[in-house]
mmCIF file of C-alpha atoms in Angstrom:
data_model
loop_
_atom_site.group_PDB
_atom_site.id
_atom_site.type_symbol
_atom_site.label_atom_id
_atom_site.label_comp_id
_atom_site.label_asym_id
_atom_site.label_seq_id
_atom_site.Cartn_x
_atom_site.Cartn_y
_atom_site.Cartn_z
ATOM 1 C CA MET A 57 60.176 81.091 119.745
ATOM 2 C CA MET A 58 60.620 77.969 117.981
ATOM 3 C CA ILE A 59 59.525 77.610 114.001
ATOM 4 C CA VAL A 60 59.966 74.653 111.926
ATOM 5 C CA LEU A 61 60.524 75.425 107.989
ATOM 6 C CA THR A 62 59.546 72.827 105.785
ATOM 7 C CA GLY A 63 58.469 72.316 101.997
ATOM 8 C CA ALA A 64 61.696 73.458 100.700
ATOM 9 C CA ARG A 65 65.125 71.580 99.394
ATOM 10 C CA ILE A 66 67.679 72.288 102.039
ATOM 11 C CA PHE A 67 71.328 73.056 100.900
ATOM 12 C CA ASP A 68 73.659 73.389 104.480
ATOM 13 C CA GLY A 69 76.723 74.763 102.825
ATOM 14 C CA GLU A 70 77.880 71.803 101.653
ATOM 15 C CA ARG A 71 75.101 69.166 100.897
ATOM 16 C CA PHE A 72 71.574 69.216 99.636
ATOM 17 C CA PHE A 73 68.898 67.729 101.857
ATOM 18 C CA ASP A 74 65.405 66.517 100.660
ATOM 19 C CA ASP A 75 62.219 65.556 102.875
ATOM 20 C CA HIS A 76 63.994 67.622 105.607
ATOM 21 C CA ALA A 77 62.770 70.593 108.097
ATOM 22 C CA VAL A 78 64.991 73.277 109.302
ATOM 23 C CA VAL A 79 64.456 74.082 113.049
ATOM 24 C CA VAL A 80 64.786 77.485 114.083
ATOM 25 C CA GLU A 81 64.978 78.880 117.618
ATOM 26 C CA GLY A 82 64.808 82.624 118.070
ATOM 27 C CA ASP A 83 67.925 83.765 116.081
ATOM 28 C CA ARG A 84 69.460 80.256 115.759
ATOM 29 C CA VAL A 85 69.241 77.117 113.710
ATOM 30 C CA ALA A 86 68.360 74.427 116.257
ATOM 31 C CA ALA A 87 68.405 71.278 113.664
ATOM 32 C CA ILE A 88 68.124 69.915 110.035
ATOM 33 C CA LEU A 89 65.866 66.939 110.505
ATOM 34 C CA PRO A 90 64.052 64.333 108.736
ATOM 35 C CA TYR A 91 60.350 65.143 108.558
ATOM 36 C CA SER A 92 59.464 61.911 110.601
ATOM 37 C CA GLU A 93 61.528 63.555 113.293
ATOM 38 C CA ARG A 94 60.480 67.097 113.414
ATOM 39 C CA PRO A 95 59.101 68.438 116.493
ATOM 40 C CA HIS A 96 55.817 69.432 117.335
ATOM 41 C CA GLY A 97 55.015 73.104 117.368
ATOM 42 C CA PRO A 98 54.789 76.402 114.867
ATOM 43 C CA ALA A 99 55.601 75.518 111.177
ATOM 44 C CA ARG A 100 55.685 76.995 107.965
ATOM 45 C CA ASP A 101 55.632 75.521 104.493
ATOM 46 C CA LEU A 102 57.754 77.207 101.978
ATOM 47 C CA GLY A 103 56.128 75.742 99.113
ATOM 48 C CA GLY A 104 59.120 74.517 97.349
ATOM 49 C CA GLY A 105 62.231 75.973 96.264
ATOM 50 C CA LEU A 106 65.734 75.876 98.016
ATOM 51 C CA LEU A 107 66.494 77.078 101.557
ATOM 52 C CA ALA A 108 70.329 78.062 101.612
ATOM 53 C CA PRO A 109 72.655 79.930 103.939
ATOM 54 C CA GLY A 110 72.256 83.885 103.100
ATOM 55 C CA TYR A 111 74.691 85.557 100.674
ATOM 56 C CA ILE A 112 77.541 87.400 102.184
ATOM 57 C CA ASP A 113 79.349 90.261 100.267
ATOM 58 C CA VAL A 114 82.616 91.669 100.937
ATOM 59 C CA GLN A 115 82.496 94.621 98.645
ATOM 60 C CA VAL A 116 79.695 96.871 98.484
ATOM 61 C CA ASN A 117 79.983 100.473 97.642
ATOM 62 C CA GLY A 118 76.355 101.067 97.629
ATOM 63 C CA GLY A 119 73.015 100.018 96.452
ATOM 64 C CA GLY A 120 69.459 101.786 96.479
ATOM 65 C CA GLY A 121 70.787 105.097 95.198
ATOM 66 C CA VAL A 122 73.322 105.280 98.051
ATOM 67 C CA LEU A 123 77.072 105.650 97.494
ATOM 68 C CA PHE A 124 78.861 104.687 100.829
ATOM 69 C CA ASN A 125 81.484 107.719 100.313
ATOM 70 C CA GLU A 126 78.729 110.209 100.182
ATOM 71 C CA ASP A 127 76.731 108.825 103.010
ATOM 72 C CA PRO A 128 79.203 107.171 105.266
ATOM 73 C CA THR A 129 76.684 107.106 108.422
ATOM 74 C CA PRO A 130 74.680 104.446 110.113
ATOM 75 C CA GLU A 131 71.550 105.473 108.002
ATOM 76 C CA GLY A 132 73.487 105.509 104.713
ATOM 77 C CA ILE A 133 74.699 101.585 105.403
ATOM 78 C CA ALA A 134 71.185 100.654 106.765
ATOM 79 C CA ARG A 135 69.829 102.194 103.405
ATOM 80 C CA ILE A 136 72.560 99.948 101.335
ATOM 81 C CA ALA A 137 71.855 96.607 103.402
ATOM 82 C CA ALA A 138 68.150 96.702 102.950
ATOM 83 C CA ALA A 139 68.382 97.367 99.134
ATOM 84 C CA HIS A 140 70.836 94.407 99.198
ATOM 85 C CA ARG A 141 69.024 92.179 101.527
ATOM 86 C CA LYS A 142 66.233 91.890 98.575
ATOM 87 C CA HIS A 143 68.586 90.003 96.642
ATOM 88 C CA GLY A 144 69.832 87.252 99.586
ATOM 89 C CA THR A 145 72.395 89.285 101.243
ATOM 90 C CA VAL A 146 72.652 88.816 105.051
ATOM 91 C CA GLY A 147 75.566 90.262 105.844
ATOM 92 C CA LEU A 148 78.170 92.915 103.821
ATOM 93 C CA LEU A 149 80.870 94.963 104.302
ATOM 94 C CA PRO A 150 80.325 98.568 103.037
ATOM 95 C CA THR A 151 83.005 99.787 100.856
ATOM 96 C CA LEU A 152 85.017 102.903 100.981
ATOM 97 C CA VAL A 153 86.902 103.572 97.436
ATOM 98 C CA THR A 154 89.943 105.801 97.905
ATOM 99 C CA ASP A 155 88.775 109.168 99.670
ATOM 100 C CA ALA A 156 90.145 111.511 102.000
ATOM 101 C CA PRO A 157 91.673 110.734 105.473
ATOM 102 C CA GLN A 158 88.424 112.570 107.098
ATOM 103 C CA VAL A 159 86.124 110.603 104.719
ATOM 104 C CA MET A 160 87.967 107.479 105.750
ATOM 105 C CA ALA A 161 87.525 108.436 109.497
ATOM 106 C CA ALA A 162 83.836 109.080 109.029
ATOM 107 C CA ALA A 163 83.471 105.824 107.276
ATOM 108 C CA ILE A 164 84.782 103.930 110.360
ATOM 109 C CA ALA A 165 82.821 105.496 112.877
ATOM 110 C CA GLY A 166 79.474 105.190 110.852
ATOM 111 C CA THR A 167 80.059 101.195 110.288
ATOM 112 C CA ARG A 168 80.876 101.160 114.145
ATOM 113 C CA GLU A 169 77.536 102.534 114.951
ATOM 114 C CA ALA A 170 75.757 100.505 112.191
ATOM 115 C CA ARG A 171 77.165 97.065 114.098
ATOM 116 C CA GLN A 172 74.922 98.205 116.774
ATOM 117 C CA LEU A 173 71.659 99.026 114.768
ATOM 118 C CA THR A 174 72.176 96.809 111.225
ATOM 119 C CA PRO A 175 72.795 93.147 111.555
ATOM 120 C CA ALA A 176 73.814 92.537 108.356
ATOM 121 C CA THR A 177 77.069 95.061 108.682
ATOM 122 C CA LEU A 178 80.055 92.705 109.246
ATOM 123 C CA GLY A 179 82.496 95.438 109.396
ATOM 124 C CA ILE A 180 84.125 97.498 106.689
ATOM 125 C CA HIS A 181 86.359 97.169 103.380
ATOM 126 C CA LEU A 182 88.701 100.148 102.951
ATOM 127 C CA GLU A 183 89.471 99.942 99.087
ATOM 128 C CA GLY A 184 92.529 102.117 99.438
ATOM 129 C CA PRO A 185 94.177 104.745 99.146
ATOM 130 C CA PHE A 186 96.859 102.618 99.296
ATOM 131 C CA LEU A 187 97.243 101.938 95.818
ATOM 132 C CA ASP A 188 98.928 101.853 92.870
ATOM 133 C CA PRO A 189 98.149 105.018 90.621
ATOM 134 C CA ALA A 190 99.322 102.822 87.547
ATOM 135 C CA ARG A 191 95.900 100.746 88.199
ATOM 136 C CA LYS A 192 94.072 103.220 90.195
ATOM 137 C CA GLY A 193 90.963 102.171 87.733
ATOM 138 C CA ALA A 194 87.946 104.699 88.806
ATOM 139 C CA HIS A 195 89.880 105.620 92.212
ATOM 140 C CA GLU A 196 90.542 109.112 92.241
ATOM 141 C CA LEU A 197 94.031 109.761 92.057
ATOM 142 C CA ARG A 198 94.430 112.728 94.206
ATOM 143 C CA HIS A 199 93.398 110.523 97.191
ATOM 144 C CA ILE A 200 96.079 107.912 96.642
ATOM 145 C CA ARG A 201 98.684 108.201 99.042
ATOM 146 C CA ASP A 202 101.626 105.914 100.872
ATOM 147 C CA LEU A 203 100.791 104.304 104.209
ATOM 148 C CA LYS A 204 101.844 106.329 107.194
ATOM 149 C CA PRO A 205 102.358 104.488 110.927
ATOM 150 C CA GLY A 206 99.263 107.094 111.886
ATOM 151 C CA ASP A 207 97.106 105.424 109.150
ATOM 152 C CA ILE A 208 98.083 101.872 110.348
ATOM 153 C CA ALA A 209 96.756 103.022 114.059
ATOM 154 C CA THR A 210 93.736 104.228 112.384
ATOM 155 C CA ILE A 211 92.566 101.042 110.832
ATOM 156 C CA VAL A 212 93.979 98.394 113.539
ATOM 157 C CA GLU A 213 92.113 100.565 116.126
ATOM 158 C CA ALA A 214 88.964 100.808 114.004
ATOM 159 C CA ASN A 215 86.816 98.519 116.311
ATOM 160 C CA CYS A 216 84.075 97.861 113.796
ATOM 161 C CA GLY A 217 84.141 94.258 113.062
ATOM 162 C CA ALA A 218 86.093 92.684 110.390
ATOM 163 C CA VAL A 219 88.493 95.372 108.749
ATOM 164 C CA MET A 220 89.083 94.276 105.075
ATOM 165 C CA LEU A 221 92.036 96.460 103.537
ATOM 166 C CA THR A 222 92.747 96.729 99.753
ATOM 167 C CA LEU A 223 96.269 97.736 99.033
ATOM 168 C CA ALA A 224 99.087 97.551 96.482
ATOM 169 C CA PRO A 225 101.993 95.181 97.346
ATOM 170 C CA ASN A 226 104.192 97.144 95.343
ATOM 171 C CA ARG A 227 103.233 100.441 97.271
ATOM 172 C CA VAL A 228 103.061 99.012 101.124
ATOM 173 C CA ASP A 229 106.369 96.961 102.241
ATOM 174 C CA ALA A 230 106.134 93.716 104.121
ATOM 175 C CA ALA A 231 106.715 94.752 107.733
ATOM 176 C CA SER A 232 103.359 97.200 107.511
ATOM 177 C CA ILE A 233 101.281 94.082 105.934
ATOM 178 C CA ALA A 234 102.786 91.751 108.669
ATOM 179 C CA GLU A 235 101.708 94.404 111.232
ATOM 180 C CA LEU A 236 98.541 94.988 109.761
ATOM 181 C CA ALA A 237 97.693 91.392 109.768
ATOM 182 C CA ARG A 238 99.016 90.797 113.421
ATOM 183 C CA HIS A 239 96.384 92.779 114.760
ATOM 184 C CA GLY A 240 93.624 90.669 112.573
ATOM 185 C CA VAL A 241 93.150 93.111 109.247
ATOM 186 C CA LEU A 242 92.234 91.252 106.312
ATOM 187 C CA ILE A 243 94.793 92.448 103.748
ATOM 188 C CA SER A 244 93.420 91.766 100.222
ATOM 189 C CA LEU A 245 95.758 92.943 97.097
ATOM 190 C CA GLY A 246 94.301 94.875 94.284
ATOM 191 C CA HIS A 247 94.838 97.993 92.192
ATOM 192 C CA SER A 248 98.485 96.913 91.548
ATOM 193 C CA SER A 249 100.896 96.433 88.895
ATOM 194 C CA ALA A 250 103.068 94.098 91.425
ATOM 195 C CA SER A 251 105.152 91.411 90.202
ATOM 196 C CA TYR A 252 104.333 87.880 91.062
ATOM 197 C CA ALA A 253 107.245 87.923 93.373
ATOM 198 C CA GLU A 254 106.159 91.004 95.145
ATOM 199 C CA ALA A 255 102.322 89.543 95.661
ATOM 200 C CA ARG A 256 104.104 86.234 96.850
ATOM 201 C CA ALA A 257 106.007 88.072 99.272
ATOM 202 C CA ALA A 258 102.983 90.261 100.433
ATOM 203 C CA VAL A 259 100.675 87.029 100.949
ATOM 204 C CA LYS A 260 103.745 85.511 103.151
ATOM 205 C CA ALA A 261 103.797 88.397 104.949
ATOM 206 C CA GLY A 262 99.990 87.882 106.040
ATOM 207 C CA ALA A 263 97.977 88.963 103.199
ATOM 208 C CA HIS A 264 94.955 86.934 102.577
ATOM 209 C CA ALA A 265 93.227 87.432 99.362
ATOM 210 C CA PHE A 266 93.053 89.329 95.956
ATOM 211 C CA THR A 267 90.416 92.059 95.327
ATOM 212 C CA HIS A 268 88.275 91.789 92.110
ATOM 213 C CA LEU A 269 90.654 89.419 90.461
ATOM 214 C CA PHE A 270 91.683 90.161 87.055
ATOM 215 C CA ASN A 271 90.567 93.799 87.343
ATOM 216 C CA ALA A 272 93.131 96.409 87.870
ATOM 217 C CA MET A 273 96.140 94.146 88.308
ATOM 218 C CA SER A 274 99.254 92.810 86.618
ATOM 219 C CA ALA A 275 98.246 90.039 83.956
ATOM 220 C CA PRO A 276 100.248 86.933 83.370
ATOM 221 C CA ALA A 277 102.780 86.894 80.379
ATOM 222 C CA GLY A 278 105.198 83.897 79.902
ATOM 223 C CA ARG A 279 107.934 84.817 82.255
ATOM 224 C CA GLU A 280 106.119 86.929 84.458
ATOM 225 C CA PRO A 281 102.703 85.326 86.183
ATOM 226 C CA GLY A 282 102.046 89.028 87.847
ATOM 227 C CA MET A 283 99.032 89.283 90.386
ATOM 228 C CA VAL A 284 96.482 87.292 88.785
ATOM 229 C CA GLY A 285 99.177 84.472 88.501
ATOM 230 C CA ALA A 286 99.936 84.701 92.195
ATOM 231 C CA ALA A 287 96.451 84.831 93.030
ATOM 232 C CA LEU A 288 95.907 81.261 91.187
ATOM 233 C CA ASP A 289 98.810 79.763 92.360
ATOM 234 C CA LEU A 290 99.002 80.688 96.006
ATOM 235 C CA ASP A 291 96.806 78.153 97.727
ATOM 236 C CA GLU A 292 96.249 79.939 101.015
ATOM 237 C CA ALA A 293 94.987 83.296 98.947
ATOM 238 C CA PHE A 294 91.365 84.195 98.656
ATOM 239 C CA VAL A 295 90.056 85.425 95.526
ATOM 240 C CA GLY A 296 86.973 87.696 95.098
ATOM 241 C CA ILE A 297 85.469 87.894 91.427
ATOM 242 C CA ILE A 298 82.813 89.854 89.768
ATOM 243 C CA ALA A 299 80.834 87.637 88.034
ATOM 244 C CA ASP A 300 78.802 89.938 85.954
ATOM 245 C CA GLY A 301 79.874 89.052 82.618
ATOM 246 C CA HIS A 302 81.115 92.571 82.234
ATOM 247 C CA HIS A 303 84.344 92.741 84.108
ATOM 248 C CA VAL A 304 85.719 89.188 83.565
ATOM 249 C CA HIS A 305 85.351 86.731 80.577
ATOM 250 C CA GLU A 306 83.210 83.419 81.668
ATOM 251 C CA ALA A 307 86.505 81.664 80.723
ATOM 252 C CA ASN A 308 88.295 83.184 83.348
ATOM 253 C CA LEU A 309 85.944 82.364 86.036
ATOM 254 C CA ARG A 310 86.246 78.528 84.910
ATOM 255 C CA ILE A 311 90.147 79.008 84.745
ATOM 256 C CA THR A 312 90.173 80.160 88.410
ATOM 257 C CA PHE A 313 87.557 77.578 89.401
ATOM 258 C CA ALA A 314 89.923 74.644 88.048
ATOM 259 C CA ALA A 315 93.126 76.679 89.367
ATOM 260 C CA LYS A 316 91.744 77.422 92.729
ATOM 261 C CA ARG A 317 90.795 75.733 96.190
ATOM 262 C CA HIS A 318 86.993 76.102 95.443
ATOM 263 C CA ASP A 319 87.150 77.124 99.520
ATOM 264 C CA ARG A 320 89.073 80.145 98.534
ATOM 265 C CA PHE A 321 86.772 81.437 95.730
ATOM 266 C CA MET A 322 84.368 84.232 96.444
ATOM 267 C CA LEU A 323 81.690 86.014 94.613
ATOM 268 C CA ILE A 324 81.373 89.570 95.221
ATOM 269 C CA THR A 325 79.499 92.593 93.539
ATOM 270 C CA ASP A 326 81.601 95.811 93.681
ATOM 271 C CA ALA A 327 78.009 97.140 93.629
ATOM 272 C CA MET A 328 77.653 101.126 93.305
ATOM 273 C CA PRO A 329 74.384 102.937 93.669
ATOM 274 C CA PRO A 330 72.328 101.620 90.702
ATOM 275 C CA ALA A 331 72.487 98.229 91.984
ATOM 276 C CA ALA A 332 69.463 96.672 93.823
ATOM 277 C CA GLY A 333 67.007 99.389 92.548
ATOM 278 C CA GLY A 334 69.095 102.812 92.443
ATOM 279 C CA PRO A 335 69.149 105.585 89.322
ATOM 280 C CA ASP A 336 71.013 104.408 86.640
ATOM 281 C CA GLN A 337 73.336 107.767 87.065
ATOM 282 C CA PHE A 338 75.423 109.048 89.800
ATOM 283 C CA ASP A 339 78.380 111.164 90.573
ATOM 284 C CA LEU A 340 81.716 109.737 91.893
ATOM 285 C CA GLN A 341 83.549 112.249 93.516
ATOM 286 C CA GLY A 342 82.754 115.020 91.057
ATOM 287 C CA ARG A 343 82.580 112.488 88.129
ATOM 288 C CA ARG A 344 79.626 111.090 86.258
ATOM 289 C CA VAL A 345 78.844 107.482 86.241
ATOM 290 C CA THR A 346 76.226 106.125 84.143
ATOM 291 C CA CYS A 347 74.848 102.685 83.606
ATOM 292 C CA ALA A 348 74.206 101.564 79.805
ATOM 293 C CA ASP A 349 73.948 97.867 78.927
ATOM 294 C CA GLY A 350 74.207 96.585 82.628
ATOM 295 C CA CYS A 351 77.543 98.024 83.021
ATOM 296 C CA LEU A 352 78.961 101.042 84.941
ATOM 297 C CA ARG A 353 81.691 103.317 83.098
ATOM 298 C CA LEU A 354 83.362 106.962 83.790
ATOM 299 C CA ASP A 355 82.846 109.271 80.903
ATOM 300 C CA ASP A 356 86.400 108.280 79.900
ATOM 301 C CA GLY A 357 85.029 104.419 79.463
ATOM 302 C CA THR A 358 86.728 103.324 82.635
ATOM 303 C CA LEU A 359 84.799 100.744 84.713
ATOM 304 C CA ALA A 360 83.340 102.242 87.820
ATOM 305 C CA GLY A 361 81.863 99.258 89.980
ATOM 306 C CA SER A 362 79.009 97.364 88.960
ATOM 307 C CA VAL A 363 75.230 96.899 89.360
ATOM 308 C CA LEU A 364 75.555 93.686 90.242
ATOM 309 C CA THR A 365 73.787 91.822 93.026
ATOM 310 C CA MET A 366 74.662 88.673 95.060
ATOM 311 C CA ASP A 367 71.595 86.615 93.425
ATOM 312 C CA GLU A 368 72.547 87.727 89.864
ATOM 313 C CA ALA A 369 76.179 86.555 90.516
ATOM 314 C CA VAL A 370 75.164 83.096 91.570
ATOM 315 C CA ARG A 371 72.624 82.883 88.685
ATOM 316 C CA TYR A 372 75.252 83.962 86.225
ATOM 317 C CA ALA A 373 77.966 81.471 87.995
ATOM 318 C CA VAL A 374 75.597 78.432 87.599
ATOM 319 C CA ASN A 375 73.684 79.182 84.343
ATOM 320 C CA VAL A 376 76.422 81.046 82.074
ATOM 321 C CA VAL A 377 79.688 79.871 83.569
ATOM 322 C CA ARG A 378 78.255 76.356 84.138
ATOM 323 C CA LEU A 379 79.855 76.178 87.797
ATOM 324 C CA PRO A 380 78.002 73.322 90.036
ATOM 325 C CA LEU A 381 75.301 74.955 92.127
ATOM 326 C CA ALA A 382 76.552 73.790 95.409
ATOM 327 C CA ASP A 383 80.047 75.643 94.754
ATOM 328 C CA ALA A 384 78.338 78.661 93.337
ATOM 329 C CA LEU A 385 76.121 78.858 96.615
ATOM 330 C CA ALA A 386 79.393 78.218 98.707
ATOM 331 C CA MET A 387 81.031 80.743 96.869
ATOM 332 C CA ALA A 388 78.416 83.475 97.848
ATOM 333 C CA SER A 389 78.070 82.362 101.662
ATOM 334 C CA ARG A 390 80.435 79.941 103.304
ATOM 335 C CA VAL A 391 83.584 80.997 101.815
ATOM 336 C CA PRO A 392 83.147 84.756 102.564
ATOM 337 C CA ALA A 393 82.088 83.861 106.026
ATOM 338 C CA THR A 394 85.575 81.821 106.407
ATOM 339 C CA PHE A 395 87.298 84.873 104.848
ATOM 340 C CA LEU A 396 85.719 87.123 107.530
ATOM 341 C CA ARG A 397 86.367 84.509 110.302
ATOM 342 C CA ARG A 398 82.671 84.336 110.900
ATOM 343 C CA ASP A 399 82.373 80.691 109.697
ATOM 344 C CA ALA A 400 81.516 79.629 113.355
ATOM 345 C CA GLU A 401 78.190 81.279 112.872
ATOM 346 C CA LEU A 402 77.562 82.155 109.320
ATOM 347 C CA GLY A 403 77.377 80.363 106.085
ATOM 348 C CA ARG A 404 75.887 77.126 106.920
ATOM 349 C CA ILE A 405 72.432 76.009 107.917
ATOM 350 C CA ALA A 406 73.411 73.979 110.915
ATOM 351 C CA PRO A 407 72.829 73.518 114.976
ATOM 352 C CA GLY A 408 74.146 76.873 116.607
ATOM 353 C CA TYR A 409 74.680 79.068 113.432
ATOM 354 C CA LEU A 410 72.745 81.995 112.894
ATOM 355 C CA ALA A 411 69.182 81.614 110.782
ATOM 356 C CA SER A 412 70.396 84.253 108.329
ATOM 357 C CA LEU A 413 68.766 82.237 105.299
ATOM 358 C CA VAL A 414 67.741 82.577 101.938
ATOM 359 C CA HIS A 415 64.980 80.945 100.155
ATOM 360 C CA LEU A 416 65.327 80.652 96.248
ATOM 361 C CA ASP A 417 62.666 79.693 93.445
ATOM 362 C CA ASP A 418 63.887 76.987 90.943
ATOM 363 C CA GLU A 419 65.630 79.708 88.863
ATOM 364 C CA LEU A 420 67.596 80.831 91.891
ATOM 365 C CA ARG A 421 65.303 84.220 92.071
ATOM 366 C CA VAL A 422 65.026 85.536 95.929
ATOM 367 C CA LEU A 423 61.936 84.589 97.141
ATOM 368 C CA GLU A 424 62.697 85.652 100.980
ATOM 369 C CA THR A 425 65.453 86.669 103.022
ATOM 370 C CA TRP A 426 65.780 85.862 106.877
ATOM 371 C CA ILE A 427 68.486 87.937 109.029
ATOM 372 C CA GLU A 428 68.990 86.291 112.465
ATOM 373 C CA GLY A 429 65.572 84.631 112.191
ATOM 374 C CA ARG A 430 63.683 87.577 110.985
ATOM 375 C CA PRO A 431 62.293 87.754 107.387
ATOM 376 C CA THR A 432 63.485 90.892 105.551
ATOM 377 C CA ALA A 433 63.423 90.251 101.902
ATOM 378 C CA ASP A 434 61.278 93.263 100.604
ATOM 379 C CA GLY A 435 59.930 94.759 103.890
ATOM 380 C CA SER A 436 57.895 91.266 104.016
ATOM 381 C CA LYS A 437 54.370 90.569 104.976
ATOM 382 C CA ARG A 438 55.678 89.226 107.962
ATOM 383 C CA ASP A 439 57.624 90.627 111.124
ATOM 384 C CA GLU A 440 59.060 87.436 112.484
ATOM 385 C CA LEU A 441 59.618 84.373 111.533
ATOM 386 C CA ALA A 442 56.752 83.038 113.860
ATOM 387 C CA GLY A 443 54.588 85.612 112.637
ATOM 388 C CA ASN A 444 50.953 85.049 111.040
ATOM 389 C CA THR A 445 51.129 81.264 110.262
#
């Protein structure tokens, strides 16, 4: 079924179009055309606003009251995805914080099954357990451990879409990083007091990214750039940043924007259960986490994820950090799609790409979200794009 979307400005992932229409056929974009060239057939006037590629979040611990560690099932993942979908997220990696081996196994199995049921499930992010205890953040110390050969087998045989693994480069040797990367695992460096040299060696061995830049990692000093310095210096490495005004000072986002290739800068949420409509308090492995003033903390004051959603991250990047709108939108869509190696079908509005889109108002608030041609922003009044028009 074809439908023509009109009436909104269009951002295709790189540039803006006025007075153009998006033609959708089934689950794919067929064309972006001037109004004068649009085909005859069912049409929908969006009534203004901006139509952009849907958001992709590579670090989602939970949302809508669900914590992935506590409910690593297809049903739990579906509930998390549904909560974030209302905020423009069309694809995500359910993220498991450091936990017991059996929980990791359950999370991998649950994600594998969810991939068949929930199109927004693009894979899994294993944040740990191969971390540096000195930079553990809110991760439970008793579950942090060294990487063993059996762990490598478990991870490379996950068979659940993209597999992102956050590890500490001062705790995992370069040969193991190279072996994981050779099998397609997306290695991200984080929760580590590693030196610049250790981080650089890990990237040269095959690591791809840095997890929540500036948080739980060694900071620059005069003669030691640390993890942060390595992330900013190494052109090929992606960085994810929690743009919520609590985790990272706005000036550090501007510094990163100035230092990094813009096609390597991703907005992430690190969202926990209170995000996207969940209760303000929850338990993380037996420890209470409370939301106060928009910030999640353990009782000892340690930051414990966020209540951020991707639409809020984009608004913060534009309205507070003052990044260009095109860059902020790309950081929430095209760049993570590239990191996940899904940039041939996600992160753009272009012929052949999945019709996974977000419609925003003039204040960048989500009006509607489509995943593979189906509107799903808020349990929407329409069942599919070609519905009652």
